[in-house]
Short mmCIF file of C-alpha atoms and ligand atoms in Angstrom, two decimals:
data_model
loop_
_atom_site.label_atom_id
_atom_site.label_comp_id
_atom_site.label_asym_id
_atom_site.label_seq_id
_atom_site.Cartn_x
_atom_site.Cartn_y
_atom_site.Cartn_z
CA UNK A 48 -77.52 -110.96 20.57
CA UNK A 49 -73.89 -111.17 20.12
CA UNK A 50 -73.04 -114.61 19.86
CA UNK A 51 -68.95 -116.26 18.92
CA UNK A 52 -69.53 -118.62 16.01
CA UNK A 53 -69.06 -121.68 17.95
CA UNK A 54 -71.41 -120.24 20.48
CA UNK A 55 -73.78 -119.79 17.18
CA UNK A 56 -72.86 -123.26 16.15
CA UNK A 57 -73.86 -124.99 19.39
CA UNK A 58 -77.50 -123.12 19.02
CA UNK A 59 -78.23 -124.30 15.64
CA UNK A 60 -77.34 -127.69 16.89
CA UNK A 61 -79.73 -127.60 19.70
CA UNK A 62 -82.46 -125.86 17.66
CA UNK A 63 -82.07 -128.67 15.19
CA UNK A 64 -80.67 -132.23 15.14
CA UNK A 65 -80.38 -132.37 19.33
CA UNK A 66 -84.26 -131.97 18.70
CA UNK A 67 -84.66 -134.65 16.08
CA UNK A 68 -82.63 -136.91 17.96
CA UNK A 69 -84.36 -136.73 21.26
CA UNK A 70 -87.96 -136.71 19.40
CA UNK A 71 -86.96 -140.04 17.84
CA UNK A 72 -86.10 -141.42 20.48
CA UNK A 73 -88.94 -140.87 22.76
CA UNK A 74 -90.71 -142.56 19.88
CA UNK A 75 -89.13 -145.57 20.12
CA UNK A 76 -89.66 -145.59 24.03
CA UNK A 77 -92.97 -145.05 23.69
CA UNK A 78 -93.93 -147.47 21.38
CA UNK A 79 -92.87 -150.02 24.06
CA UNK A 80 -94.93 -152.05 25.96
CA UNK A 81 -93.05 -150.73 29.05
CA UNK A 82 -92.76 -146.91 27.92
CA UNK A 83 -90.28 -146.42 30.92
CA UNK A 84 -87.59 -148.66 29.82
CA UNK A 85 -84.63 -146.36 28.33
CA UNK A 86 -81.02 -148.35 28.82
CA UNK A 87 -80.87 -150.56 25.93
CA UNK A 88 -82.98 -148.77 23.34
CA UNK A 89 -82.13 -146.38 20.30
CA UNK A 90 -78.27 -147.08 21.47
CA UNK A 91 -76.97 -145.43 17.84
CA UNK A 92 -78.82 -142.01 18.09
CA UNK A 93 -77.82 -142.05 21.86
CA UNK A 94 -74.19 -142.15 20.71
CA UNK A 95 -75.00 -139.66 18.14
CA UNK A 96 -76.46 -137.36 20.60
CA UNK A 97 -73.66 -137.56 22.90
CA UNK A 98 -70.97 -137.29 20.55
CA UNK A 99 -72.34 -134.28 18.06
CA UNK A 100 -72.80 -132.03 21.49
CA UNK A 101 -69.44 -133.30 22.51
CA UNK A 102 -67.68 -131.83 19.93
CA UNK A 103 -69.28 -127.91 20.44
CA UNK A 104 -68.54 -128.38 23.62
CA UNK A 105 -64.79 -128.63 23.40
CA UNK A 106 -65.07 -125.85 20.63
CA UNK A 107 -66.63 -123.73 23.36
CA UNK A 108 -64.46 -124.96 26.23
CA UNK A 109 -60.84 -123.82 24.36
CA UNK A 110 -62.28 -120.69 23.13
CA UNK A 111 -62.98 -120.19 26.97
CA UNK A 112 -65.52 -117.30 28.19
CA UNK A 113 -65.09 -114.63 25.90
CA UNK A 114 -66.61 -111.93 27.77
CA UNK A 115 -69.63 -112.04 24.96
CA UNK A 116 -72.06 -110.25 27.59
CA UNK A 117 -74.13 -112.03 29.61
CA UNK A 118 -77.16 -113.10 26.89
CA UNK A 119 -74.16 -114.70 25.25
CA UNK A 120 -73.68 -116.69 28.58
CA UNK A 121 -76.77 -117.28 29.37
CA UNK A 122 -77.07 -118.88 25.96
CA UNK A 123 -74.23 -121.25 26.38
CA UNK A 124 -75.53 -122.12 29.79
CA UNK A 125 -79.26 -123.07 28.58
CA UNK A 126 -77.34 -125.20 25.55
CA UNK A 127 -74.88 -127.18 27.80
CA UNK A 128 -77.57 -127.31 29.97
CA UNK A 129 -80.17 -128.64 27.61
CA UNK A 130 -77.28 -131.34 26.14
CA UNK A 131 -76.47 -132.29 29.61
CA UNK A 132 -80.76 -132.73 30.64
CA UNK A 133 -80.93 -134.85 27.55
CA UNK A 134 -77.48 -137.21 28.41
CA UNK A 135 -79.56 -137.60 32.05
CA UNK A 136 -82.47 -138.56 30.35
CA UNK A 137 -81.31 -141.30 28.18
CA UNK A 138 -79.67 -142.86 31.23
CA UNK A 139 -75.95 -141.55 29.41
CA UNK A 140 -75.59 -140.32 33.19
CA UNK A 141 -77.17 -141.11 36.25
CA UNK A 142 -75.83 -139.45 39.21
CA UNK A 143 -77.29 -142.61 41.39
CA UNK A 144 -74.77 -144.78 40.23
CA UNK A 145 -72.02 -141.82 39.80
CA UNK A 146 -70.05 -139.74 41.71
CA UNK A 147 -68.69 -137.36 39.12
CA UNK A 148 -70.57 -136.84 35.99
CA UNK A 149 -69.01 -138.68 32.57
CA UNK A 150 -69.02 -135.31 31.07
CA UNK A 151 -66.19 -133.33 32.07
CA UNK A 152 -66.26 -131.05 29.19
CA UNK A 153 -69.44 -129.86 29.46
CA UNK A 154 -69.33 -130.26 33.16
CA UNK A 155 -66.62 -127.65 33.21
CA UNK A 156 -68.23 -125.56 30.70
CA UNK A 157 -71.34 -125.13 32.57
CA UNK A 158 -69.37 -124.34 36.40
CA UNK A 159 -67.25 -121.73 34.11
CA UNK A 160 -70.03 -120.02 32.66
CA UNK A 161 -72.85 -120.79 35.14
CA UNK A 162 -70.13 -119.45 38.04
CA UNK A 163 -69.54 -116.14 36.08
CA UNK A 164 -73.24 -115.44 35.24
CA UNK A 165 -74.17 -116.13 39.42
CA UNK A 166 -76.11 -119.30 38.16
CA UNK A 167 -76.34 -122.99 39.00
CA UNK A 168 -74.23 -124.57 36.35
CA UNK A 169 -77.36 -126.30 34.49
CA UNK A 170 -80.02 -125.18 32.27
CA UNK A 171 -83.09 -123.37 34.20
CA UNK A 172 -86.74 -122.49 33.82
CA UNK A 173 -85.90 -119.27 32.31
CA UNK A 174 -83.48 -120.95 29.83
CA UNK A 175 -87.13 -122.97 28.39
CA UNK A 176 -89.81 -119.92 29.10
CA UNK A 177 -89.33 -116.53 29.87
CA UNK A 178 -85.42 -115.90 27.62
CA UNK A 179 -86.38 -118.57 25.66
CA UNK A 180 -85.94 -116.45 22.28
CA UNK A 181 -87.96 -117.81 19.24
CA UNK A 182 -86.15 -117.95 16.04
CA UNK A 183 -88.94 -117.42 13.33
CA UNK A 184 -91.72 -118.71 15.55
CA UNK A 185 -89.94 -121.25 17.22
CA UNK A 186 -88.48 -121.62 20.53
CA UNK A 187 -86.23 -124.26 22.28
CA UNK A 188 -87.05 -127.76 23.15
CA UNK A 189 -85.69 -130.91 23.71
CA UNK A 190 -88.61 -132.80 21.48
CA UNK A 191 -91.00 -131.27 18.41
CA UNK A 192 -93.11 -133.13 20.01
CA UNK A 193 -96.83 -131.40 20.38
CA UNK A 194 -97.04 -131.74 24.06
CA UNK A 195 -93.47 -130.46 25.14
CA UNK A 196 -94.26 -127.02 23.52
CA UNK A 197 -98.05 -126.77 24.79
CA UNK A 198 -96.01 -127.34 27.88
CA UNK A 199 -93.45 -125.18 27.54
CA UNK A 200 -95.77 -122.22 26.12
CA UNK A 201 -97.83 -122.56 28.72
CA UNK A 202 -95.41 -122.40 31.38
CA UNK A 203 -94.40 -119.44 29.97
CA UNK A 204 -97.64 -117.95 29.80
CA UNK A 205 -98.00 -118.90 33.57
CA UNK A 206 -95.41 -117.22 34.51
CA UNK A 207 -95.32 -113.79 32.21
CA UNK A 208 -98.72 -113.56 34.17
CA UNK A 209 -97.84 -114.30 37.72
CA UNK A 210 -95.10 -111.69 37.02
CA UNK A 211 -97.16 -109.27 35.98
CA UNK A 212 -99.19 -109.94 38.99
CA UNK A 213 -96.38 -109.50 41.34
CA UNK A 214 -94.95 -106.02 39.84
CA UNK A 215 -98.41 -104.69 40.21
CA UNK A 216 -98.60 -105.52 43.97
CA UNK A 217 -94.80 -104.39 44.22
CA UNK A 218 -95.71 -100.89 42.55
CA UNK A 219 -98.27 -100.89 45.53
CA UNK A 220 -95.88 -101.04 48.22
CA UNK A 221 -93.93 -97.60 47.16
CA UNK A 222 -97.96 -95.86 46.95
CA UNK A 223 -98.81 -97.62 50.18
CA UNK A 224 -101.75 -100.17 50.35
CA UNK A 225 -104.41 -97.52 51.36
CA UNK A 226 -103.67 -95.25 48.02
CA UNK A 227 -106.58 -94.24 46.24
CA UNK A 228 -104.09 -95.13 43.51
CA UNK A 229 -103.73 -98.45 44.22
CA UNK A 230 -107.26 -99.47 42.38
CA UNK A 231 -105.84 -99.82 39.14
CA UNK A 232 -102.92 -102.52 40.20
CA UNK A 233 -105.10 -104.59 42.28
CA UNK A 234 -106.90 -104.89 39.45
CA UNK A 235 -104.40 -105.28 37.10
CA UNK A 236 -103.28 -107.94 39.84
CA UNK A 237 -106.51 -109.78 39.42
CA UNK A 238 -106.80 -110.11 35.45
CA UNK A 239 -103.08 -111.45 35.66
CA UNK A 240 -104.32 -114.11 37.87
CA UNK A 241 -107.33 -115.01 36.10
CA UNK A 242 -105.10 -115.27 32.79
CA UNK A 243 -103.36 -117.78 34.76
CA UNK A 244 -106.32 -120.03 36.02
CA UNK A 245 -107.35 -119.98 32.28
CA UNK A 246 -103.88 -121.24 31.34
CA UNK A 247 -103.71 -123.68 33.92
CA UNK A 248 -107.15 -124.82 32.97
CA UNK A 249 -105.92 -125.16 29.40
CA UNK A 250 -102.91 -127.50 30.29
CA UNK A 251 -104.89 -129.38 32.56
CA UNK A 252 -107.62 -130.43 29.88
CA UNK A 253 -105.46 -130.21 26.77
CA UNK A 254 -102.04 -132.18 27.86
CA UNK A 255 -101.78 -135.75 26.95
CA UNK A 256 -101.27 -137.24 30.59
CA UNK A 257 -98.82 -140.46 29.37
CA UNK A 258 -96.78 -138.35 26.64
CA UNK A 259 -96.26 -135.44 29.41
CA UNK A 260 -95.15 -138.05 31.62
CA UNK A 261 -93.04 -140.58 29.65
CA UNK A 262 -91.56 -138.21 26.98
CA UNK A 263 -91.68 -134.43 28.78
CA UNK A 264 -91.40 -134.62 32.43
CA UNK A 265 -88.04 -136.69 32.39
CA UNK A 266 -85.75 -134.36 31.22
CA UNK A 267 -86.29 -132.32 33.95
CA UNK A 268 -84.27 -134.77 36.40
CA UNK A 269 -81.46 -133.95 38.63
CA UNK A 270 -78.09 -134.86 37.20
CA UNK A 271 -74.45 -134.31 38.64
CA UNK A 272 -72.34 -130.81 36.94
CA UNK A 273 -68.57 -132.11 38.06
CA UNK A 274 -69.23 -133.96 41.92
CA UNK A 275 -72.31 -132.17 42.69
CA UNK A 276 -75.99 -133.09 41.70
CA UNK A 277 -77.87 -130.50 41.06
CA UNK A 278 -81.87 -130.53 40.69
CA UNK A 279 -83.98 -130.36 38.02
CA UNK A 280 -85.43 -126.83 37.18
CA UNK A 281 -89.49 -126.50 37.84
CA UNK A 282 -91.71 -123.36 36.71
CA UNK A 283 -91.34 -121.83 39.59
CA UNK A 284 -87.83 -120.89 39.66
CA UNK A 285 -88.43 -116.87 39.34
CA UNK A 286 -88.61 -114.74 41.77
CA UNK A 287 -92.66 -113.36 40.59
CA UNK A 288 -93.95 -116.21 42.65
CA UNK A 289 -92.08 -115.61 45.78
CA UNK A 290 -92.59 -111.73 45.47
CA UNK A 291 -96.81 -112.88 45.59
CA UNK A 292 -96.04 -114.96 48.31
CA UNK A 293 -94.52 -111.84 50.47
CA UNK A 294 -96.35 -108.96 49.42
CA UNK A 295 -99.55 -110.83 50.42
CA UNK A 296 -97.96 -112.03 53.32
CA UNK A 297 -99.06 -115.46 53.33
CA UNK A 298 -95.58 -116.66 53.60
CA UNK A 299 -93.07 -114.98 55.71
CA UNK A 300 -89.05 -115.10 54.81
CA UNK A 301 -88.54 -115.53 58.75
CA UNK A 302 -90.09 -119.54 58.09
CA UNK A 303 -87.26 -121.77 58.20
CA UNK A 304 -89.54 -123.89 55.99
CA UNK A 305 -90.16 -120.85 53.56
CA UNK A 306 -86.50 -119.46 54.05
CA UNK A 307 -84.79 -122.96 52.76
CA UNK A 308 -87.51 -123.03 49.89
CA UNK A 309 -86.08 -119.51 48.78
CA UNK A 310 -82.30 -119.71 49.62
CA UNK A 311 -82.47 -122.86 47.51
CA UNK A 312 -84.13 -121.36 44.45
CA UNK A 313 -81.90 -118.51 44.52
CA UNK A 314 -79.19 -119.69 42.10
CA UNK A 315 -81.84 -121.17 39.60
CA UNK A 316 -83.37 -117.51 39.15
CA UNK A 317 -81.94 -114.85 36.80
CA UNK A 318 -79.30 -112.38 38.79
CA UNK A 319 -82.17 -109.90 37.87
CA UNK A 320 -84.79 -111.97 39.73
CA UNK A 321 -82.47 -112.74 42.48
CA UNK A 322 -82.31 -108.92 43.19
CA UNK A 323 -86.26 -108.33 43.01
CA UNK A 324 -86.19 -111.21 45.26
CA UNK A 325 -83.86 -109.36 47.72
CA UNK A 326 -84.89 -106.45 47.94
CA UNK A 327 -89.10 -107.88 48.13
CA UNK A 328 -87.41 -109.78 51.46
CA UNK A 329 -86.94 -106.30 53.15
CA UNK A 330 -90.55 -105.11 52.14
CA UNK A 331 -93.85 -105.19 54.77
CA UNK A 332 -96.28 -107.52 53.44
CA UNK A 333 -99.94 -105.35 52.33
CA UNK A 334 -101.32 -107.99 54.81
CA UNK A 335 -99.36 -106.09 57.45
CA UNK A 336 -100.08 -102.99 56.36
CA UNK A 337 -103.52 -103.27 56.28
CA UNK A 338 -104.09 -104.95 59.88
CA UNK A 339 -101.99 -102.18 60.95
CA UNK A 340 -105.37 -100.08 60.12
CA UNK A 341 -108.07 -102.65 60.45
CA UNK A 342 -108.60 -101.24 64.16
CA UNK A 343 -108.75 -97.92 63.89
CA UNK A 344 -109.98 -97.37 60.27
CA UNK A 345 -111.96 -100.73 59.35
CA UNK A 346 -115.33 -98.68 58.91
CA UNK A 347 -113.26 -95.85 56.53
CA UNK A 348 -114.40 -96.23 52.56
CA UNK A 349 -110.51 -95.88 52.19
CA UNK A 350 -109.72 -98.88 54.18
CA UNK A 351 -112.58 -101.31 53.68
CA UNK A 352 -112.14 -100.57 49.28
CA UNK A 353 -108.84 -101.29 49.29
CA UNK A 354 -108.98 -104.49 51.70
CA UNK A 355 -111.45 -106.02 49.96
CA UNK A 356 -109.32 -105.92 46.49
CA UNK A 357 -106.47 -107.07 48.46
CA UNK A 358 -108.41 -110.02 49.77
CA UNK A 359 -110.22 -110.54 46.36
CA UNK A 360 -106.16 -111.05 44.94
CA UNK A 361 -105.55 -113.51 47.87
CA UNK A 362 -108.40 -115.76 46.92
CA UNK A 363 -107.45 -115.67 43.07
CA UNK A 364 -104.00 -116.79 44.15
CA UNK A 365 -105.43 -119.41 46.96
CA UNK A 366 -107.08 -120.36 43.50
CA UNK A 367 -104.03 -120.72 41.66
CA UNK A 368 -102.19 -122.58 44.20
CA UNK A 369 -104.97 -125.30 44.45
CA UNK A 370 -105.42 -125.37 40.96
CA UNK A 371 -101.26 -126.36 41.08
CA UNK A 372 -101.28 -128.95 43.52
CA UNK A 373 -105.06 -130.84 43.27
CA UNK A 374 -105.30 -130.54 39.40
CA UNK A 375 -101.92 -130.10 37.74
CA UNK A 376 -99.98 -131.97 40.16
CA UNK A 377 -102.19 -134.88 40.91
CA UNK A 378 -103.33 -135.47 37.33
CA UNK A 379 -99.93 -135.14 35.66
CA UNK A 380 -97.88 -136.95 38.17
CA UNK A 381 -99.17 -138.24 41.23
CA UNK A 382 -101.96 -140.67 39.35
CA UNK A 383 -99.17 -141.61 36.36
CA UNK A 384 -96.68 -142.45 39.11
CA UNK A 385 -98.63 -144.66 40.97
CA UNK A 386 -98.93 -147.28 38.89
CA UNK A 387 -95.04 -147.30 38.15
CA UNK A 388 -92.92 -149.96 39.85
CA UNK A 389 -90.74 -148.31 43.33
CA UNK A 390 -87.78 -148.42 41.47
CA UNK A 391 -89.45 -146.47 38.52
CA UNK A 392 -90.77 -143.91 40.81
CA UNK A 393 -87.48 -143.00 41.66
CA UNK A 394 -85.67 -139.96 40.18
CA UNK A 395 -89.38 -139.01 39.38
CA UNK A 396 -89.21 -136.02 40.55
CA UNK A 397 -87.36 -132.62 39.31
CA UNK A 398 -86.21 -131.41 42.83
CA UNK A 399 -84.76 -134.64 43.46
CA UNK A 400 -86.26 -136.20 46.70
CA UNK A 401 -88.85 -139.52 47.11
CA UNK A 402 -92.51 -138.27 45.37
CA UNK A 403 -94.68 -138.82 48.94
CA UNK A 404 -91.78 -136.53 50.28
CA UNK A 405 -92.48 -133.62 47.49
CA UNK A 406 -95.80 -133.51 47.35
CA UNK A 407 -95.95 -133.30 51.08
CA UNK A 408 -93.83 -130.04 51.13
CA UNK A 409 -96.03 -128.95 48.30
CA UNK A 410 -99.09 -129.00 50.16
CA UNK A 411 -97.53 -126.92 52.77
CA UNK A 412 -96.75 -124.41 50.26
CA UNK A 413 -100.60 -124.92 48.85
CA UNK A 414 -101.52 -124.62 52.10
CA UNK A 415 -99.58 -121.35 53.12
CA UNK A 416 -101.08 -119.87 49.63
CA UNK A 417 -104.66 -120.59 50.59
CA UNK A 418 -104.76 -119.59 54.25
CA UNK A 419 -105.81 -123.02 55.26
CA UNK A 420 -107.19 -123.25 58.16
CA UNK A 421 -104.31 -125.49 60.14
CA UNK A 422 -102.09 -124.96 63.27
CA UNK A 423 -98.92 -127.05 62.50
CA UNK A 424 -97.30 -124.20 60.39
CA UNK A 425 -98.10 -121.03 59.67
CA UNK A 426 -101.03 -120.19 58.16
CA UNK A 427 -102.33 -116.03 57.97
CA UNK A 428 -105.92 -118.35 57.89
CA UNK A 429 -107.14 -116.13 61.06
CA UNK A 430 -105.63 -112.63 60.33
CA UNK A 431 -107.23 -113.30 57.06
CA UNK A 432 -110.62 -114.25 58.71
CA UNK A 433 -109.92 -110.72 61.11
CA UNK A 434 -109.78 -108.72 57.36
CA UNK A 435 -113.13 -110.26 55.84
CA UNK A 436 -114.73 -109.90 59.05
CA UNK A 437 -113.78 -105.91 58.94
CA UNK A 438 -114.83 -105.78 55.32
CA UNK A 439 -117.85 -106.87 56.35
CA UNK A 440 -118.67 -105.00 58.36
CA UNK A 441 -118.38 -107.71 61.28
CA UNK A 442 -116.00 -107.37 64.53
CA UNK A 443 -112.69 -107.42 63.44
C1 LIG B 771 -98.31 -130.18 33.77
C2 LIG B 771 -98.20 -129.10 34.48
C3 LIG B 771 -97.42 -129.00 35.75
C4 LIG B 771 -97.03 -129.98 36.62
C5 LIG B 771 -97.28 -131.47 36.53
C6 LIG B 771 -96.30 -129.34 37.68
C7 LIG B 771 -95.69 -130.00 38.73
C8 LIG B 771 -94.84 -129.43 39.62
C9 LIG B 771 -94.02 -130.14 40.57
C10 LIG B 771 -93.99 -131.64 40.79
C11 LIG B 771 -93.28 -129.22 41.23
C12 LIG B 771 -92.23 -129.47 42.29
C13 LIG B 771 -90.90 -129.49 41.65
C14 LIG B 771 -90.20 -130.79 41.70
O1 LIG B 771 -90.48 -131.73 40.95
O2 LIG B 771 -89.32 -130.89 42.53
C15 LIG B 771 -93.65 -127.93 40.73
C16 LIG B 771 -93.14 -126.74 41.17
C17 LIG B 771 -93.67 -125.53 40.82
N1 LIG B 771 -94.53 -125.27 39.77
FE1 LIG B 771 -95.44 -126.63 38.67
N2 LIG B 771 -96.28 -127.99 37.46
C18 LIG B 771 -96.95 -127.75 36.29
C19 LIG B 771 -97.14 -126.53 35.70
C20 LIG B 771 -96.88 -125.33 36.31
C21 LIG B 771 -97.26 -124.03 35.80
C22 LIG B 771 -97.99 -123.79 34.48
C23 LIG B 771 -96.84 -123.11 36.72
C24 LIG B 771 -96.94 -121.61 36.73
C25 LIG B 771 -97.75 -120.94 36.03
C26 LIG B 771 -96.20 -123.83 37.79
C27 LIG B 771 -95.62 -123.28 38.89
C28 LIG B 771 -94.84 -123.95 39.79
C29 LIG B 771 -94.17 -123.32 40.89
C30 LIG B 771 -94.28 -121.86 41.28
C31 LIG B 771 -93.41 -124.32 41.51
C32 LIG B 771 -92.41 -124.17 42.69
C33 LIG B 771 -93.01 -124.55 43.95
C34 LIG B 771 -93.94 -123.46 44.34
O3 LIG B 771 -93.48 -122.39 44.69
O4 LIG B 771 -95.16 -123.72 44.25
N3 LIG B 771 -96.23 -125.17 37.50
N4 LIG B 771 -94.60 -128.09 39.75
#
């Protein structure tokens, strides 16, 4: 990658003491009684923090955007972005009690850069997983410690395979969901989503519930870029997810509720993933296809082979989506957060709004991805039951 010096600079800083500092200091927090108290404690390496970034910042800011390509960019963006995450999480900046962030520097940096990449002017998911590029086995963090990276690694693992899961089902769309063809992608479909119930399973067992909590999750708040707060980035900002979501059909881009969710995520994906998720928007789901058939054709080999893998990939993902929400969510933040004071449990949250209020729209989404069988919003639970029925060789 073609990188200007001070861009190089800023990196090694990032990759090096911005780590150490941070990792110390979520020592000392946690070695408190009350490991959420932050104002007041490790005051010198907060200064230190703040003012080493500052200063390749303004290097980067008066050597302006040098037209280094857009990996050199993208760079930048993840490092202001990561400096900026870290200021937010040692209460440097708290855009509750601001209403333009103290860093105008590296405010300006990121809405120059993050403007002329077509990105939201912070660091994103892909910034920390899938472009996060390991320099002699190791990749980007804001802590050494050992719970950040299994995080981070298997975030990344999550999503390589959900993506690899979604291109399969989007090669099936240009063969056409009946293709005799289509065998080998449902099933390449299927081992992608296994791979990431064994993932999820691994996090779920292996990460240490307080430390992901008290030293991981929080720098993954909102924080303000200029006036405007923006929120925190979450594994699922690329597009992979949304692309399952479609081609299966359990979500539809005509939902208002489903529509904000994806005209909000839009700037937090690559421009790449943006564009996949375009151009998946314009695409009929296999769903569709298929109960265009089920009729006419339910008893054909043709139809009722194909259905059946489709249906076997919707349960895998129903899988994954419970796995999310009942295990990963509820274990990692829900049962931490509840015994935290109300003022602690605010800012909780990467997306930005009260935690009852999140995990409520996150059940809908659980919800959509599993069919569930509910009438309030839309649910594909009966055209669903109309396919298994067919497969079975019951009345559609
Ligand atoms: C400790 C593990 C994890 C926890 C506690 C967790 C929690 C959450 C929370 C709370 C959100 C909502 C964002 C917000 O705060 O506003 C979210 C979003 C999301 N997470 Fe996770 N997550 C975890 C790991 C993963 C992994 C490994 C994946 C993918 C393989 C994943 C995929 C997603 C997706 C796709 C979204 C966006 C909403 C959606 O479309 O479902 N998460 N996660």
């Amino acid at each position: 990658m073609q990188m200007s010096a001070r861009a190089e600079a800023f990196d090694r800083w990032i990759r090096g003491s911005f780590v150490a500092l941070n990792t110390e200091l979520e020592e000392l927090y946690f070695r408190q009684e009350d490991r959420a108290r932050v104002e007041g404690v490790g005051d010198s390496l907060k200064a230190a923090l703040r003012d080493e970034g500052h200063v390749h910042v303004v290097a980067l800011l008066k050597e302006g955007n040098t037209g280094e390509g857009f990996q050199s960019g993208f760079n930048v963006l993840g490092n202001v972005g990561l400096y900026l995450g870290a200021l937010r999480r040692h209460e440097l900046t708290n855009p509750a009690r601001e209403e333009r962030s103290p860093f105008p520097e590296a405010s300006s940096l990121a809405l120059h850069v993050g403007a002329s990449l077509g990105m939201a002017p912070r660091f994103a998911t892909s910034h920390l997983a899938t472009h996060n590029r390991a320099i002699n086995g190791v990749r980007k963090s804001f802590t050494s410690l050992r719970d950040e990276f299994l995080f981070i690694d298997e975030n990344t693992r999550g999503i390589l395979a959900l993506q690899t899961a979604a291109d399969a089902l989007t090669r099936i769309v240009h063969i056409g969901v009946t293709s005799p063809a289509a065998d080998v992608l449902f099933s390449t479909a299927k081992r992608a989503l296994q791979d990431v119930l064994r993932f999820n399973e691994r996090l779920f067992t292996e990460l240490d519930i307080e430390r992901f909590f008290y030293c991981v999750r929080p720098y993954y708040k909102p924080y303000r870029v200029g006036r405007l707060e923006y929120r925190g980035a979450n594994a699922g900002d690329f597009s992979g997810i949304n692309e399952l979501d479609l081609l299966l059909g359990l979500c539809r881009a005509n939902d208002p509720y489903y529509a904000n969710l994806l005209v909000d995520k839009m700037s937090f994906m690559l421009p790449a993933d943006q564009a996949r998720l375009r151009e998946c928007m314009t695409y009929t789901s296999l769903l569709d296809e298929l109960l265009e058939s089920v009729e006419e054709h339910a008893d054909a080999d043709w139809f009722r082979r194909n259905a059946v893998a489709f249906l076997e990939v919707c349960d895998l993902f129903g899988q994954y989506a419970a796995q999310h929400h009942d295990g990963l969510v509820k274990r990692f933040i829900e049962g931490p957060a509840s015994g935290l004071s109300k003022a602690a449990q605010e800012g909780l949250t990467a997306s930005g709004p009260p935690l009852p209020v999140l995990l409520r729209s996150l059940e809908v989404l659980r919800d959509m991805r599993t069919a569930a069988l509910r009438t309030d919003m839309p649910s594909r639970h009966k055209d669903l039951q109309r396919l298994r029925n067919a497969t079975s060789g019951r009345a559609a």
